[in-house]
Amino acid sequence: MAGRKVLIVYAHQEPNSFNGSLKTVAVEELSKQGCSVTVSDLYAMQFEPRATRNDIVGCLHNSDNFSYAVEATEAYKRGCLSNDLIEEQKKVQEADLLIFQFPLYWFSMPAIMKGWMDRVLVQGFAHDFPMCYDTDMSDFMSGDIRYILWPMQHGIMHFCGVKVLEPHICFAPEHVSEEKRKEMLIAWAQRLKTLWKEEPINCSAEWYFK
Amino acid sequence: MAGRKVLIVYAHQEPNSFNGSLKTVAVEELSKQGCSVTVSDLYAMQFEPRATRNDIVGCLHNSDNFSYAVEATEAYKRGCLSNDLIEEQKKVQEADLLIFQFPLYWFSMPAIMKGWMDRVLVQGFAHDFPMCYDTDMSDFMSGDIRYILWPMQHGIMHFCGVKVLEPHICFAPEHVSEEKRKEMLIAWAQRLKTLWKEEPINCSAEWYFK
Ligand SMILES: Cc1cc2nc3c(=O)[nH]c(=O)nc-3n(C[C@H](O)[C@H](O)[C@@H](O)COP(=O)(O)OP(=O)(O)OC[C@H]3O[C@@H](n4cnc5c(N)ncnc54)[C@H](O)[C@@H]3O)c2cc1C
Ligand SMILES: Cc1cc2nc3c(=O)[nH]c(=O)nc-3n(C[C@H](O)[C@H](O)[C@@H](O)COP(=O)(O)OP(=O)(O)OC[C@H]3O[C@@H](n4cnc5c(N)ncnc54)[C@H](O)[C@@H]3O)c2cc1C
Ligand SMILES: [Zn+2]
Ligand SMILES: [Zn+2]
């Protein structure tokens, strides 16, 4: 629609690819409509996917125990995120429509685009709540935790012929007591003692979705 | 178990983190059992998550239209993958047990670990079939395509308050005819004409899992 702003976040190495053609089609059609279209061409930008200390300009909130979630949130508040992130956030903020154009890699998006999600969608900017299972968000997260294991365990490991054991999940370690955390670590060590005797799960759709 | 080999693929920036402690617990317990434990500490290694032309040493199979899947498979056969990939593949090959230690980032693994999956698990090495919906694999992939959209659409976009439209999926463009591909591109352009009038999907567990 005329006057609307569109951001296409695009992840393909090759302009002549089918993904490249889909992106071009979108730019052309939306421009024809009078939209102003911006493309974040992640490979061409050599977009950084790794969430590291480099994303925070200047001093850290707590450099003894680097927490990316905490540091990025604080840096966002203080306007101290790295420039590449500020640029992307501006584009997102202005956009009426976001299009993510990518080939499926392992039941999910390519790492370079996952890095865009991890780094650009900082708490405070893109959402207000810390993300974690086992808190206020439990309703939203209501999806069984197994739903999100499907792409990783079944899509990747089972596909490659790896036998999959039960996942070992520590819920929201940053939101529980020190004592509870110690217990979680002991439970993990305990499990490892007998891990070799465990039977693999029956890694089929039933296990994940009942 | 004594003599067994374990590979821990570990993705946290901070040794003092809870993830770091879980990793340490595993190294200690498994070493005590007499296992030989290798850790791929992805952030410390500054592991490259981006799947690019740099992963192939020397000439490309088809440099006019770079296909990562094709080039990586060919390079694996010829022993021409980049050294960091060969190293990781050796570790995987020798391992009796793989442990992936990571914090959940957006209903999935951090980008740096997703990059490990994208780049290390090359066809020919980790699996024999090209991966795609709509072929022989359809049985394995039997999971509804919507299952894998849950982490991306609901976990990321809906969580951030974005209204989600129907995804637009082109199945296996590399396995269909040129004509079919042209049709796919036209269909996408066609959809974009009226995209602005579309109603968002009802992005709840029901939509994804019925
Ligand atoms: C981009 C991004 C996306 C996210 N998406 C999600 C999501 O989709 N779902 C979700 O649930 N969460 C999500 N999170 C939250 C994330 O999974 C957690 O914050 C995770 O990082 C916690 O693990 P940690 O190792 O970093 O914990 P830390 O913050 O390092 O640890 C918690 C506490 O444990 C303490 N600790 C460390 N070692 C020990 C020990 N030996 N004994 C006792 N205490 C110890 C630490 O000092 C710290 O106080 C996301 C975070 C980010 C940054
Ligand atoms: C690490 C990895 C993991 C993967 N995991 C999965 C998975 O989990 N599930 C899955 O289904 N797939 C998976 N795949 C496959 C992947 O999704 C596809 O190969 C995808 O990349 C195809 O899109 P493309 O743009 O690269 O196609 P291309 O190979 O670029 O395109 C296919 C054909 O379209 C042609 N073409 C380009 N433009 C046009 C045009 N304008 N008109 C007509 N033809 C045109 C090209 O020349 C080419 O011949 C994976 C691939 C990799 C590398
Ligand atoms: Zn499975
Ligand atoms: Zn939703």
XYZ file of C-alpha atoms and ligand atoms in Angstrom, chain A residues 12-22 25 101-108 155 159, chain B residues 51 65-70 72 114 117-119 121-122 127 130-134 141 145 148 170-183 185, ligand 2:
113
model
C 20.876 -16.042 1.053
C 24.455 -16.049 -0.176
C 23.567 -15.958 -3.870
C 21.597 -13.263 -5.729
C 20.744 -15.772 -8.488
C 19.183 -18.224 -6.043
C 15.496 -18.903 -5.808
C 15.435 -17.063 -2.489
C 17.110 -14.169 -4.257
C 14.399 -14.213 -6.910
C 11.655 -14.263 -4.283
C 9.843 -10.167 -6.697
C 13.109 -14.399 3.338
C 15.236 -17.482 3.960
C 15.850 -21.094 2.946
C 14.975 -23.655 5.598
C 18.136 -24.903 7.301
C 17.609 -27.794 9.680
C 13.928 -27.256 10.376
C 14.615 -23.619 11.164
C 14.858 -32.506 12.801
C 17.608 -37.156 10.885
C 27.454 -20.711 5.948
C 24.908 -19.923 -8.824
C 26.299 -20.665 -5.391
C 24.308 -23.363 -3.626
C 25.647 -23.997 -0.134
C 24.102 -27.459 0.051
C 25.627 -28.548 -3.260
C 29.450 -28.298 0.873
C 22.843 -23.220 14.979
C 24.643 -27.535 12.931
C 24.333 -25.761 9.577
C 28.018 -26.073 8.748
C 26.496 -31.669 9.573
C 27.166 -31.739 5.847
C 23.360 -37.894 6.480
C 19.329 -34.092 0.568
C 16.932 -32.567 3.020
C 13.691 -31.261 1.810
C 10.026 -31.451 2.219
C 8.099 -32.945 -0.639
C 9.194 -34.935 7.828
C 5.262 -27.999 8.508
C 8.566 -25.986 12.875
C 7.836 -22.676 -1.625
C 8.539 -26.368 -1.240
C 11.857 -27.692 -2.546
C 12.424 -25.200 -5.370
C 15.632 -27.015 -6.342
C 13.684 -30.207 -7.045
C 10.927 -28.886 -9.253
C 10.849 -27.804 -12.882
C 11.810 -24.372 -14.106
C 8.198 -23.857 -15.073
C 6.924 -24.719 -11.617
C 9.444 -22.284 -10.147
C 8.182 -19.489 -12.375
C 4.688 -20.250 -11.147
C 7.355 -16.621 -8.142
C 22.528 -26.581 6.057
C 21.260 -26.850 5.291
C 20.158 -27.352 5.959
C 18.963 -27.603 5.262
N 17.886 -28.072 5.947
C 16.692 -28.270 5.335
C 15.527 -28.709 6.039
O 15.550 -28.902 7.257
N 14.377 -28.898 5.348
C 14.319 -28.671 4.025
O 13.252 -28.846 3.431
N 15.396 -28.241 3.314
C 16.583 -28.049 3.943
N 17.677 -27.608 3.225
C 17.521 -27.323 1.787
C 17.342 -25.840 1.549
O 16.237 -25.325 2.243
C 17.127 -25.591 0.067
O 18.188 -26.135 -0.652
C 17.026 -24.123 -0.239
O 18.284 -23.553 -0.030
C 16.572 -23.873 -1.634
O 16.488 -22.486 -1.846
P 17.582 -21.732 -2.750
O 17.127 -20.335 -2.861
O 18.949 -21.964 -2.224
O 17.398 -22.530 -4.083
P 18.376 -22.551 -5.360
O 19.132 -23.808 -5.335
O 19.100 -21.259 -5.495
O 17.265 -22.538 -6.487
C 16.716 -23.684 -7.051
C 16.670 -23.434 -8.548
O 15.880 -22.262 -8.799
C 16.492 -21.562 -9.875
N 16.016 -20.188 -9.941
C 16.498 -19.063 -9.322
N 15.797 -17.986 -9.719
C 14.850 -18.426 -10.576
C 13.836 -17.772 -11.325
N 13.678 -16.443 -11.272
N 13.025 -18.522 -12.118
C 13.170 -19.856 -12.186
N 14.130 -20.518 -11.518
C 14.962 -19.816 -10.723
C 17.969 -21.692 -9.558
O 18.739 -21.428 -10.713
C 18.038 -23.146 -9.142
O 18.223 -23.987 -10.224
C 18.886 -27.366 3.880
C 20.002 -26.863 3.206
C 21.166 -26.596 3.895
C 22.354 -26.026 3.157
